[in-house]
Short mmCIF file of C-alpha atoms and ligand atoms in Angstrom, two decimals:
data_model
loop_
_atom_site.label_atom_id
_atom_site.label_comp_id
_atom_site.label_asym_id
_atom_site.label_seq_id
_atom_site.Cartn_x
_atom_site.Cartn_y
_atom_site.Cartn_z
CA MET A 658 17.32 23.64 34.03
CA HIS A 659 17.45 22.91 30.30
CA THR A 660 15.72 26.19 29.33
CA GLN A 661 18.81 28.03 30.56
CA TRP A 662 20.79 26.74 27.62
CA ILE A 663 18.76 28.90 25.27
CA GLU A 664 18.65 31.89 27.56
CA GLN A 665 22.41 31.96 27.91
CA ASN A 666 23.19 31.06 24.39
CA GLU A 667 24.75 33.50 21.98
CA ILE A 668 24.37 31.19 19.03
CA LEU A 669 20.87 32.52 18.32
CA ASP A 670 22.29 36.03 17.79
CA ARG A 671 24.33 34.67 14.92
CA ILE A 672 21.30 33.18 13.24
CA TYR A 673 18.25 35.36 13.75
CA HIS A 674 17.34 39.01 13.41
CA PRO A 675 17.76 40.90 16.73
CA GLU A 676 14.01 41.58 16.92
CA ASP A 677 13.28 37.86 16.64
CA ILE A 678 15.69 36.44 19.25
CA LYS A 679 13.21 36.35 22.12
CA ALA A 680 10.53 34.56 20.10
CA GLN A 681 13.13 32.09 18.87
CA GLY A 682 14.27 31.38 22.43
CA ILE A 683 10.67 30.57 23.36
CA ARG A 684 10.36 28.35 20.31
CA TYR A 685 13.52 26.35 21.14
CA ASN A 686 12.51 26.02 24.77
CA ALA A 687 9.05 24.73 23.85
CA LEU A 688 10.62 22.10 21.58
CA ILE A 689 13.11 21.04 24.29
CA GLU A 690 10.26 20.78 26.79
CA LYS A 691 8.09 18.63 24.53
CA PHE A 692 11.03 16.40 23.54
CA THR A 693 11.90 15.69 27.16
CA GLN A 694 8.24 14.97 27.96
CA TRP A 695 8.05 12.59 24.98
CA THR A 696 11.30 10.70 25.56
CA GLY A 697 12.07 11.37 29.22
CA ASN A 698 15.56 12.28 28.00
CA ARG A 699 17.09 15.50 29.36
CA ASP A 700 20.44 14.81 27.76
CA TYR A 701 19.39 16.28 24.45
CA LEU A 702 21.28 17.66 21.45
CA ILE A 703 20.10 20.50 19.19
CA ALA A 704 20.49 20.97 15.44
CA ARG A 705 19.20 23.44 12.89
CA ALA A 706 18.92 23.54 9.09
CA PRO A 707 17.74 26.69 7.29
CA GLY A 708 15.49 27.01 4.25
CA ARG A 709 16.80 28.97 1.31
CA VAL A 710 15.59 31.61 -1.08
CA ASN A 711 17.00 31.68 -4.57
CA ILE A 712 17.65 35.24 -5.70
CA ILE A 713 18.43 34.19 -9.26
CA GLY A 714 19.49 31.09 -11.22
CA GLU A 715 16.41 28.89 -11.57
CA HIS A 716 16.59 25.31 -12.87
CA THR A 717 20.25 25.89 -13.69
CA ASP A 718 21.81 23.72 -10.96
CA TYR A 719 21.01 20.34 -12.55
CA ASN A 720 22.78 21.63 -15.65
CA HIS A 721 25.90 22.46 -13.60
CA CYS A 722 25.27 26.15 -14.27
CA PRO A 723 25.54 28.57 -11.30
CA VAL A 724 22.92 29.89 -8.85
CA LEU A 725 22.71 32.83 -6.42
CA PRO A 726 20.68 31.88 -3.31
CA CYS A 727 20.89 32.63 0.45
CA ALA A 728 20.18 30.41 3.41
CA VAL A 729 17.44 32.13 5.45
CA ASP A 730 16.19 32.50 9.02
CA ARG A 731 13.13 30.34 8.29
CA ASP A 732 14.34 26.90 9.37
CA ILE A 733 13.78 23.44 10.81
CA ILE A 734 15.12 23.02 14.32
CA ALA A 735 15.56 19.65 15.99
CA VAL A 736 16.05 18.36 19.50
CA PHE A 737 17.43 14.84 19.41
CA ALA A 738 19.30 12.10 21.24
CA PRO A 739 21.23 9.03 20.06
CA ALA A 740 19.36 5.70 20.04
CA GLU A 741 20.96 2.61 21.56
CA ASP A 742 20.33 0.71 18.33
CA GLY A 743 19.97 1.55 14.64
CA LYS A 744 16.43 2.88 14.95
CA ILE A 745 15.41 6.31 13.65
CA THR A 746 12.31 7.86 15.23
CA VAL A 747 11.22 11.35 14.22
CA ALA A 748 8.21 13.33 15.44
CA ASP A 749 6.92 16.75 14.49
CA PHE A 750 6.26 19.30 17.26
CA VAL A 751 2.84 20.32 15.94
CA ASP A 752 1.93 16.71 15.19
CA LYS A 753 0.81 17.59 11.70
CA TYR A 754 2.74 14.91 9.86
CA GLY A 755 2.81 11.99 12.31
CA VAL A 756 5.76 10.04 13.76
CA ARG A 757 8.09 8.17 11.38
CA GLU A 758 10.09 5.19 12.60
CA PHE A 759 12.45 2.92 10.68
CA GLU A 760 15.55 0.75 11.04
CA LEU A 761 18.90 1.53 9.47
CA GLU A 762 19.58 -1.23 6.95
CA PRO A 763 21.69 -1.39 3.77
CA GLU A 764 18.64 -0.81 1.49
CA ILE A 765 16.06 1.34 3.30
CA PRO A 766 12.64 0.80 1.68
CA SER A 767 10.92 4.10 0.90
CA TYR A 768 7.55 5.31 2.16
CA PRO A 769 4.92 6.07 -0.50
CA ALA A 770 5.91 8.96 -2.84
CA GLY A 771 5.46 12.36 -1.20
CA ASP A 772 5.72 11.07 2.41
CA TRP A 773 7.82 13.42 4.57
CA GLY A 774 9.66 10.45 6.08
CA ASN A 775 11.35 9.89 2.72
CA TYR A 776 13.48 13.02 3.27
CA ILE A 777 14.87 11.47 6.46
CA LYS A 778 15.36 8.12 4.73
CA ALA A 779 17.05 9.84 1.75
CA ALA A 780 19.73 11.30 4.03
CA LEU A 781 20.41 8.03 5.85
CA GLN A 782 20.46 5.95 2.66
CA GLY A 783 22.86 8.50 1.13
CA LEU A 784 25.25 8.30 4.10
CA LEU A 785 25.15 4.49 3.98
CA ASN A 786 25.68 4.36 0.20
CA ASP A 787 28.61 6.70 0.49
CA LYS A 788 30.07 4.70 3.40
CA ALA A 789 30.05 7.83 5.57
CA LEU A 790 28.14 5.45 7.87
CA SER A 791 28.99 1.74 7.49
CA PRO A 792 26.08 -0.26 6.09
CA GLY A 793 25.27 -3.40 8.04
CA SER A 794 27.48 -2.40 10.95
CA GLU A 795 25.93 -3.27 14.31
CA SER A 796 27.48 -0.18 15.83
CA VAL A 797 25.75 2.40 13.60
CA LYS A 798 23.44 4.37 15.88
CA GLY A 799 20.08 5.84 15.04
CA PHE A 800 18.41 8.74 16.86
CA THR A 801 15.16 9.95 18.34
CA MET A 802 14.27 13.45 17.18
CA MET A 803 11.54 16.05 17.40
CA ILE A 804 11.45 18.83 14.83
CA HIS A 805 9.78 22.20 14.39
CA SER A 806 9.67 23.98 11.04
CA THR A 807 8.99 27.58 10.03
CA ILE A 808 9.73 26.95 6.33
CA PRO A 809 6.52 26.93 4.30
CA ALA A 810 6.19 23.47 2.72
CA ALA A 811 5.77 22.98 -1.04
CA ALA A 812 6.62 26.64 -1.62
CA GLY A 813 10.03 26.64 -3.33
CA MET A 814 11.96 27.39 -0.12
CA SER A 815 13.64 24.01 0.26
CA SER A 816 11.83 22.60 3.26
CA SER A 817 12.58 19.13 1.86
CA SER A 818 16.35 19.63 1.53
CA ALA A 819 16.45 21.23 4.98
CA MET A 820 14.93 18.01 6.36
CA VAL A 821 17.46 15.92 4.41
CA VAL A 822 20.45 17.95 5.64
CA LEU A 823 19.14 18.10 9.21
CA SER A 824 18.76 14.30 9.31
CA ALA A 825 22.27 13.86 7.90
CA ILE A 826 24.03 16.15 10.40
CA ALA A 827 22.16 14.50 13.29
CA ALA A 828 23.11 10.99 12.08
CA LEU A 829 26.75 11.98 11.58
CA HIS A 830 26.88 13.62 15.01
CA VAL A 831 25.49 10.66 16.95
CA ASN A 832 27.97 8.42 15.11
CA HIS A 833 30.92 10.76 15.84
CA THR A 834 31.59 11.17 12.12
CA LYS A 835 32.58 14.36 10.35
CA VAL A 836 32.13 15.08 6.64
CA PRO A 837 33.37 18.49 5.38
CA PRO A 838 30.46 20.78 4.35
CA LEU A 839 31.28 20.92 0.61
CA GLU A 840 31.53 17.14 0.46
CA LEU A 841 28.34 16.72 2.50
CA ALA A 842 26.49 19.14 0.18
CA GLU A 843 27.41 17.02 -2.85
CA LEU A 844 26.57 13.82 -1.02
CA MET A 845 23.16 15.11 0.06
CA ALA A 846 22.34 16.39 -3.45
CA ARG A 847 22.82 12.82 -4.73
CA ALA A 848 21.01 11.43 -1.68
CA GLU A 849 17.84 13.49 -2.19
CA ARG A 850 17.28 11.76 -5.54
CA TYR A 851 16.04 8.84 -3.39
CA THR A 852 12.73 10.76 -3.25
CA GLY A 853 12.41 10.68 -7.07
CA THR A 854 13.34 14.30 -7.94
CA GLN A 855 16.07 14.63 -10.55
CA GLY A 856 17.34 17.84 -8.96
CA GLY A 857 20.67 19.63 -8.81
CA GLY A 858 22.72 20.65 -5.80
CA MET A 859 21.66 24.24 -5.07
CA ASP A 860 19.50 23.58 -2.02
CA GLN A 861 21.85 21.32 -0.10
CA ALA A 862 24.83 23.63 -0.81
CA ALA A 863 22.96 26.80 0.24
CA ILE A 864 21.64 25.08 3.37
CA LEU A 865 25.08 23.86 4.42
CA LEU A 866 27.27 26.77 3.33
CA GLY A 867 25.07 29.80 4.08
CA GLU A 868 26.33 32.65 6.25
CA LYS A 869 24.57 35.47 8.04
CA ASP A 870 23.98 38.58 5.86
CA LYS A 871 25.53 36.89 2.80
CA ALA A 872 24.30 35.63 -0.54
CA LEU A 873 26.09 32.67 -2.11
CA LYS A 874 27.24 32.37 -5.68
CA ILE A 875 27.42 28.62 -6.14
CA ASP A 876 29.17 26.90 -9.05
CA PHE A 877 28.93 23.18 -9.67
CA ALA A 878 31.25 20.43 -10.93
CA PRO A 879 33.40 21.16 -9.01
CA LEU A 880 31.21 22.62 -6.26
CA LYS A 881 32.45 26.09 -5.27
CA CYS A 882 30.88 28.80 -3.19
CA GLU A 883 31.63 32.50 -3.05
CA LEU A 884 30.01 34.66 -0.35
CA THR A 885 28.83 38.20 -1.12
CA PRO A 886 27.35 40.57 1.50
CA PHE A 887 23.67 41.33 0.97
CA PRO A 888 23.21 45.12 1.31
CA GLY A 889 21.82 46.10 4.71
CA ASP A 890 19.54 48.81 3.29
CA TYR A 891 17.45 46.25 1.37
CA GLN A 892 15.10 43.53 2.53
CA ILE A 893 14.12 40.25 0.93
CA LEU A 894 10.34 39.91 0.96
CA ILE A 895 8.66 36.59 0.18
CA ALA A 896 5.11 36.60 -1.17
CA HIS A 897 3.31 33.29 -1.57
CA SER A 898 1.24 32.78 -4.71
CA THR A 899 -1.19 30.69 -2.57
CA VAL A 900 -0.73 27.87 -5.11
CA GLN A 901 0.73 24.84 -3.35
CA ALA A 902 3.31 22.92 -5.36
CA PRO A 903 3.94 19.70 -3.40
CA LYS A 904 6.22 17.21 -5.16
CA THR A 905 3.34 14.88 -6.01
CA ARG A 906 3.75 12.57 -9.01
CA GLU A 907 2.32 15.32 -11.26
CA VAL A 908 4.60 18.16 -10.09
CA MET A 909 7.58 15.79 -9.90
CA ASP A 910 6.95 14.79 -13.53
CA LYS A 911 6.80 18.46 -14.56
CA TYR A 912 10.09 19.15 -12.75
CA ASN A 913 11.80 15.98 -13.99
CA ARG A 914 10.64 16.66 -17.54
CA ARG A 915 12.74 19.88 -17.49
CA SER A 916 15.72 17.96 -16.13
CA ILE A 917 15.34 15.30 -18.85
CA GLU A 918 14.90 17.91 -21.59
CA CYS A 919 18.03 19.74 -20.44
CA ARG A 920 20.14 16.58 -20.50
CA LEU A 921 18.77 15.74 -23.95
CA ALA A 922 19.57 19.27 -25.16
CA ALA A 923 23.13 18.87 -23.83
CA ALA A 924 23.39 15.49 -25.58
CA LEU A 925 22.30 16.96 -28.93
CA ILE A 926 24.72 19.85 -28.53
CA GLY A 927 27.39 17.31 -27.56
CA ALA A 928 26.77 15.26 -30.70
CA HIS A 929 27.04 18.43 -32.81
CA GLU A 930 30.29 19.48 -31.12
CA LYS A 931 31.77 15.98 -31.41
CA ASP A 932 31.16 16.01 -35.18
CA ARG A 933 33.36 19.12 -35.23
CA GLY A 934 36.11 17.41 -33.24
CA ARG A 935 35.35 19.30 -30.00
CA PRO A 936 35.22 17.83 -26.46
CA SER A 937 32.14 15.90 -25.39
CA VAL A 938 29.29 17.64 -23.49
CA SER A 939 27.11 15.97 -20.86
CA TYR A 940 25.76 19.10 -19.14
CA MET A 941 25.09 22.58 -20.50
CA GLY A 942 27.41 23.91 -17.80
CA GLU A 943 30.32 22.54 -19.87
CA LEU A 944 29.55 25.17 -22.56
CA THR A 945 29.92 28.94 -22.11
CA PRO A 946 27.15 31.43 -21.17
CA ASP A 947 27.19 32.89 -24.69
CA TYR A 948 26.75 29.56 -26.48
CA GLU A 949 24.24 29.84 -29.36
CA ALA A 950 21.95 26.82 -28.96
CA ALA A 951 19.87 28.10 -31.91
CA ASP A 952 22.66 27.01 -34.25
CA VAL A 953 22.24 23.40 -33.13
CA ILE A 954 18.68 22.81 -31.87
CA ARG A 955 15.44 23.81 -33.63
CA PRO A 956 12.54 25.48 -31.78
CA GLU A 957 9.96 22.75 -32.47
CA GLY A 958 9.63 19.70 -30.21
CA TYR A 959 11.66 16.52 -30.77
CA SER A 960 10.27 12.98 -30.74
CA LYS A 961 12.13 10.14 -29.01
CA ALA A 962 12.70 8.53 -32.43
CA GLU A 963 14.41 11.66 -33.77
CA ILE A 964 16.60 12.00 -30.70
CA ARG A 965 17.64 8.35 -30.95
CA GLU A 966 18.60 8.83 -34.54
CA ILE A 967 20.70 11.96 -33.85
CA LEU A 968 22.44 10.33 -30.89
CA GLY A 969 22.75 6.94 -32.64
CA ILE A 970 21.39 5.02 -29.66
CA SER A 971 18.71 2.34 -29.21
CA LYS A 972 15.26 2.86 -27.71
CA GLU A 973 16.40 0.98 -24.58
CA GLU A 974 19.50 3.12 -24.18
CA LEU A 975 17.54 6.37 -24.58
CA ASP A 976 15.00 5.30 -21.98
CA ARG A 977 17.62 3.92 -19.57
CA SER A 978 20.01 6.88 -19.81
CA TYR A 979 17.52 9.75 -19.92
CA CYS A 980 13.89 8.81 -19.27
CA LEU A 981 13.82 6.47 -16.28
CA ARG A 982 11.74 7.44 -13.26
CA LYS A 983 12.75 6.36 -9.73
CA ASP A 984 10.00 3.69 -9.70
CA GLY A 985 11.44 2.12 -12.87
CA SER A 986 8.70 3.38 -15.22
CA VAL A 987 9.67 5.21 -18.41
CA PHE A 988 8.98 8.92 -18.83
CA PRO A 989 6.68 9.23 -21.88
CA GLU A 990 7.22 11.47 -24.89
CA PRO A 991 5.28 14.73 -24.33
CA GLU A 992 2.49 15.46 -26.86
CA GLU A 993 4.36 18.46 -28.33
CA GLY A 994 7.67 16.55 -28.17
CA PHE A 995 10.64 17.40 -25.96
CA LEU A 996 11.11 21.20 -26.06
CA LEU A 997 14.89 21.23 -26.11
CA TYR A 998 15.45 24.66 -27.62
CA LYS A 999 13.27 26.58 -25.16
CA ARG A 1000 14.92 24.81 -22.22
CA ALA A 1001 18.46 25.42 -23.51
CA LEU A 1002 17.59 29.05 -24.18
CA HIS A 1003 16.40 29.48 -20.60
CA VAL A 1004 19.35 27.70 -18.97
CA ILE A 1005 22.09 29.39 -20.98
CA SER A 1006 20.57 32.89 -20.70
CA GLU A 1007 19.92 32.35 -16.98
CA TRP A 1008 23.56 31.35 -16.53
CA LYS A 1009 24.58 34.68 -18.04
CA ARG A 1010 22.12 36.51 -15.77
CA VAL A 1011 23.55 34.78 -12.68
CA GLU A 1012 27.12 35.77 -13.60
CA GLU A 1013 26.02 39.36 -14.12
CA SER A 1014 23.88 39.41 -10.98
CA ALA A 1015 26.80 38.21 -8.84
CA LEU A 1016 28.90 41.13 -10.14
CA ARG A 1017 26.11 43.68 -9.62
CA LEU A 1018 25.48 42.41 -6.08
CA LYS A 1019 29.19 42.82 -5.26
CA GLU A 1020 29.00 46.43 -6.49
CA GLY A 1021 25.78 46.97 -4.51
CA ASN A 1022 23.94 47.79 -7.75
CA ILE A 1023 20.50 46.56 -6.71
CA GLN A 1024 18.66 48.31 -9.56
CA GLU A 1025 20.59 46.25 -12.09
CA LEU A 1026 20.28 43.04 -10.05
CA GLY A 1027 16.53 43.68 -9.95
CA ARG A 1028 16.33 44.15 -13.72
CA LEU A 1029 18.01 40.75 -14.15
CA MET A 1030 15.53 39.19 -11.70
CA TYR A 1031 12.58 40.41 -13.78
CA ALA A 1032 14.26 39.09 -16.94
CA SER A 1033 14.77 35.76 -15.18
CA HIS A 1034 11.07 35.56 -14.35
CA THR A 1035 10.15 36.20 -17.99
CA SER A 1036 12.44 33.39 -19.12
CA CYS A 1037 11.11 31.04 -16.42
CA ARG A 1038 7.59 31.83 -17.68
CA ASP A 1039 8.13 31.71 -21.43
CA ASN A 1040 11.04 29.33 -21.99
CA HIS A 1041 11.25 26.96 -19.05
CA GLU A 1042 7.46 27.19 -18.54
CA ILE A 1043 7.59 26.78 -14.75
CA SER A 1044 5.37 29.71 -13.77
CA CYS A 1045 1.61 29.94 -13.26
CA ARG A 1046 -0.98 32.73 -13.46
CA GLU A 1047 -0.70 33.68 -9.78
CA LEU A 1048 3.12 33.89 -9.84
CA ASP A 1049 2.95 36.06 -12.98
CA GLU A 1050 0.33 38.36 -11.45
CA LEU A 1051 2.46 38.80 -8.32
CA VAL A 1052 5.50 39.75 -10.40
CA ASP A 1053 3.33 42.15 -12.46
CA CYS A 1054 2.17 43.80 -9.22
CA ALA A 1055 5.83 44.12 -8.18
CA ARG A 1056 6.62 45.93 -11.46
CA GLN A 1057 3.62 48.25 -11.08
CA HIS A 1058 4.67 49.16 -7.58
CA LYS A 1059 8.30 49.63 -8.54
CA SER A 1060 10.05 46.91 -6.58
CA PRO A 1061 13.65 46.96 -7.88
CA GLY A 1062 13.33 43.21 -8.63
CA ALA A 1063 10.96 40.28 -8.24
CA ARG A 1064 10.58 36.77 -9.63
CA LEU A 1065 9.36 33.29 -8.80
CA THR A 1066 11.80 31.40 -6.57
CA GLY A 1067 12.52 27.67 -6.42
CA ALA A 1068 11.08 24.91 -8.56
CA GLY A 1069 7.99 26.93 -9.60
CA PHE A 1070 4.54 25.64 -10.70
CA GLY A 1071 3.23 27.60 -7.68
CA GLY A 1072 4.94 28.44 -4.38
CA CYS A 1073 6.64 31.76 -3.64
CA THR A 1074 7.97 34.89 -5.29
CA VAL A 1075 11.03 36.80 -4.03
CA HIS A 1076 11.00 40.62 -3.96
CA ILE A 1077 13.80 43.06 -3.21
CA CYS A 1078 12.67 46.17 -1.35
CA ARG A 1079 14.38 49.15 0.30
CA ASN A 1080 14.03 49.05 4.11
CA ASP A 1081 12.28 52.43 4.22
CA LYS A 1082 9.74 51.38 1.56
CA LEU A 1083 8.86 47.98 2.99
CA ASP A 1084 5.63 48.82 4.83
CA GLY A 1085 4.16 50.69 1.87
CA TYR A 1086 5.23 47.98 -0.56
CA ARG A 1087 3.59 45.24 1.50
CA LYS A 1088 0.33 47.22 1.43
CA ASP A 1089 0.66 47.67 -2.33
CA LEU A 1090 1.10 43.93 -2.88
CA GLU A 1091 -1.76 43.18 -0.51
CA ASN A 1092 -4.12 45.43 -2.48
CA CYS A 1093 -2.83 44.63 -5.93
CA PHE A 1094 -2.58 40.85 -5.65
CA TYR A 1095 -4.26 39.35 -2.59
CA ARG A 1096 -7.33 41.64 -2.64
CA LYS A 1097 -7.81 42.51 -6.31
CA VAL A 1098 -6.53 39.39 -8.09
CA LEU A 1099 -7.45 36.75 -5.52
CA GLY A 1100 -10.40 38.56 -3.92
CA GLN A 1101 -9.12 37.76 -0.40
CA ASP A 1102 -9.81 39.94 2.66
CA SER A 1103 -6.13 40.27 3.53
CA ALA A 1104 -2.66 38.92 2.84
CA GLU A 1105 -2.48 37.41 6.34
CA GLY A 1106 0.23 34.75 6.50
CA HIS A 1107 1.22 35.05 2.84
CA MET A 1108 4.03 37.63 3.08
CA PHE A 1109 7.14 37.65 5.24
CA THR A 1110 10.69 38.98 5.14
CA VAL A 1111 13.70 36.68 5.34
CA TYR A 1112 17.28 37.40 6.44
CA PRO A 1113 20.32 35.74 4.94
CA SER A 1114 21.30 33.30 7.66
CA GLU A 1115 23.87 30.80 8.83
CA GLY A 1116 24.03 27.29 7.34
CA ALA A 1117 23.03 24.01 9.01
CA ARG A 1118 24.81 23.30 12.30
CA ILE A 1119 24.70 21.24 15.47
CA LEU A 1120 23.92 24.00 17.98
CA LYS A 1121 24.34 21.90 21.08
CA GLY A 1122 26.38 18.78 20.72
CA LYS A 1123 28.75 16.43 22.42
CA GLY A 1124 32.43 16.04 21.84
P1 NG1 B 1468 12.77 23.45 -4.53
O1 NG1 B 1468 12.21 24.73 -4.91
O2 NG1 B 1468 13.33 23.46 -3.14
O3 NG1 B 1468 11.89 22.30 -4.81
C1 NG1 B 1468 14.12 22.55 -6.69
C2 NG1 B 1468 15.37 21.68 -6.71
C3 NG1 B 1468 16.65 22.51 -6.90
C4 NG1 B 1468 16.53 23.45 -8.07
C5 NG1 B 1468 15.23 24.25 -7.96
C6 NG1 B 1468 14.98 25.13 -9.17
C7 NG1 B 1468 15.53 19.62 -5.38
C8 NG1 B 1468 15.70 19.04 -4.03
N1 NG1 B 1468 15.48 20.95 -5.46
O4 NG1 B 1468 14.10 23.28 -5.50
O5 NG1 B 1468 17.75 21.63 -7.06
O6 NG1 B 1468 16.62 22.78 -9.30
O7 NG1 B 1468 14.09 23.41 -7.82
O8 NG1 B 1468 16.00 26.05 -9.37
O9 NG1 B 1468 15.41 18.89 -6.35
#
C-alpha cells in the first residue's frame, strides 16, 4: 500500500536526474518499509535535505562575503512520525551510526564532540532558543525518524548541515509551525554552532534555497540568494581525495583558527579605519572586494599581545571575544602567530572571484568560470592553507587533462574536489583522472566509489506531509 506513494509521485522527477528516478523510488520504498517494520507506524511522513557542492567562494561565508554553491541530488532522506511526547528518536537505515534518543528540554546536553546525534540536537536547540518551538512547553512534540544518506560524510559536501536542516524541518512540521526558508537558513546557521564549528551560513542557505538545475549566488548580512541556471551541456564531477576530514577536535581547530584569524583581521582593519574616521568593521564583508589589506596588515604572524595592544583590549576581552572554544577552553596562539594577512588576502580576493564567477556563469562563459576556480584553489592552498597534497594533486591532474575548472570544495583539509566537464568529454575525463590520480599518485587499482557526478537539485522539503 505505502509503496504506491513513491510509484505515483511526481516529486522525485523534480529532484533527481531522469536516469536515477527508478533507483530513487526503490531507495525510498526500502526506507519506508524498514521504518514501518521498526515502529509499526504506517502513517509516516517523508522529508529530504540535499548536500551541496560549492562551485566557488571558500571560507568566505563566515566573513559575510558571498559564495556560489548548488544544492545537489546526493541527499539525506527521512521517513518519520510525530511522537506523543517530547522525545526525539533517530535511527540510520544502514545501522552504521546507531540510534540516538533524547528529550526536548530547554538546554539539551550535547553528545561527545563529533557524535552524529549532535547535528539533530543542534537543530532542536536552535529552534528552542529562537522560540520557533516553545522551550519547556508540554505540548512540543518530538518525532521518531529513520534516515538514509547518499552524501559522503566528512568530505566537504555538507552532510552535517543536511542533517541539521532535515531535523529542523521535521520538528517544525510535527509541531505545525512554519518558518520562512531565508529565516530558517539564518537560524540553522546559528544553530549548527552548537556542534563547536564557528562556521558561516553557506551550507544551510544552499540546502534550503536550492533549485533544480540552478546555482545560487548567496550574499550574507542580509541573507540574499540569486538563482542562475547551470548550463545543461556541462556536468559537475566530484572526485574524492580519499583523505577523510571529519570535524574532530583537530580539524575543528584548524577550521576555527581560520574563522578566528579572519575576525581578528577584520578587527585590525576596523581599528585602522576608525582612526581615519570611517565606519566600524566587524566582518571583512563590510569592506569592498578591492580593499587593500596590505596597507593595514603585515605578512608576518601576530601575537596575542600585539593584537591586544592594537585593539586596546585586555587579555580577557581578547580571549572572550575572539578565542573561546565551545567547551569554554581558550584557543592558543599558533607558533607562527595569527596569519592575518594571508587570510585577509584569500577572503578578499575570493570575494572578487565569486562576484566575477556569478557574472560569467550568467553569460554561460564556463572557460572563464573555470579559470577563476583554479585561481581559487591556488589561494585556498597558499593563503588560507586549507588544502592537502592529495587535493593539490587532483587539481593538477585536472589542469593536465584540460578540465575547464577544478578546485577543492567545502572546508578542505581533505574531502572532495569539484570539476566542471563538458557532457561529451565526461567518460574520457573520468578515465584520465582515474589514471592520473587514483592509479599513478595513490597506486590504487581503480577509482571505484571515489568519483560521481552531481546535479543541481531542489532544496530541503517535506515530501509527504500532513496539513
Ligand atoms: P563543510 O565543507 O560542509 O564542512 C564548512 C562550513 C561552511 C563554510 C565551508 C568553507 C559549517 C557547518 N560549514 O563547510 O560554513 O565555511 O566550510 O567554505 O561550518
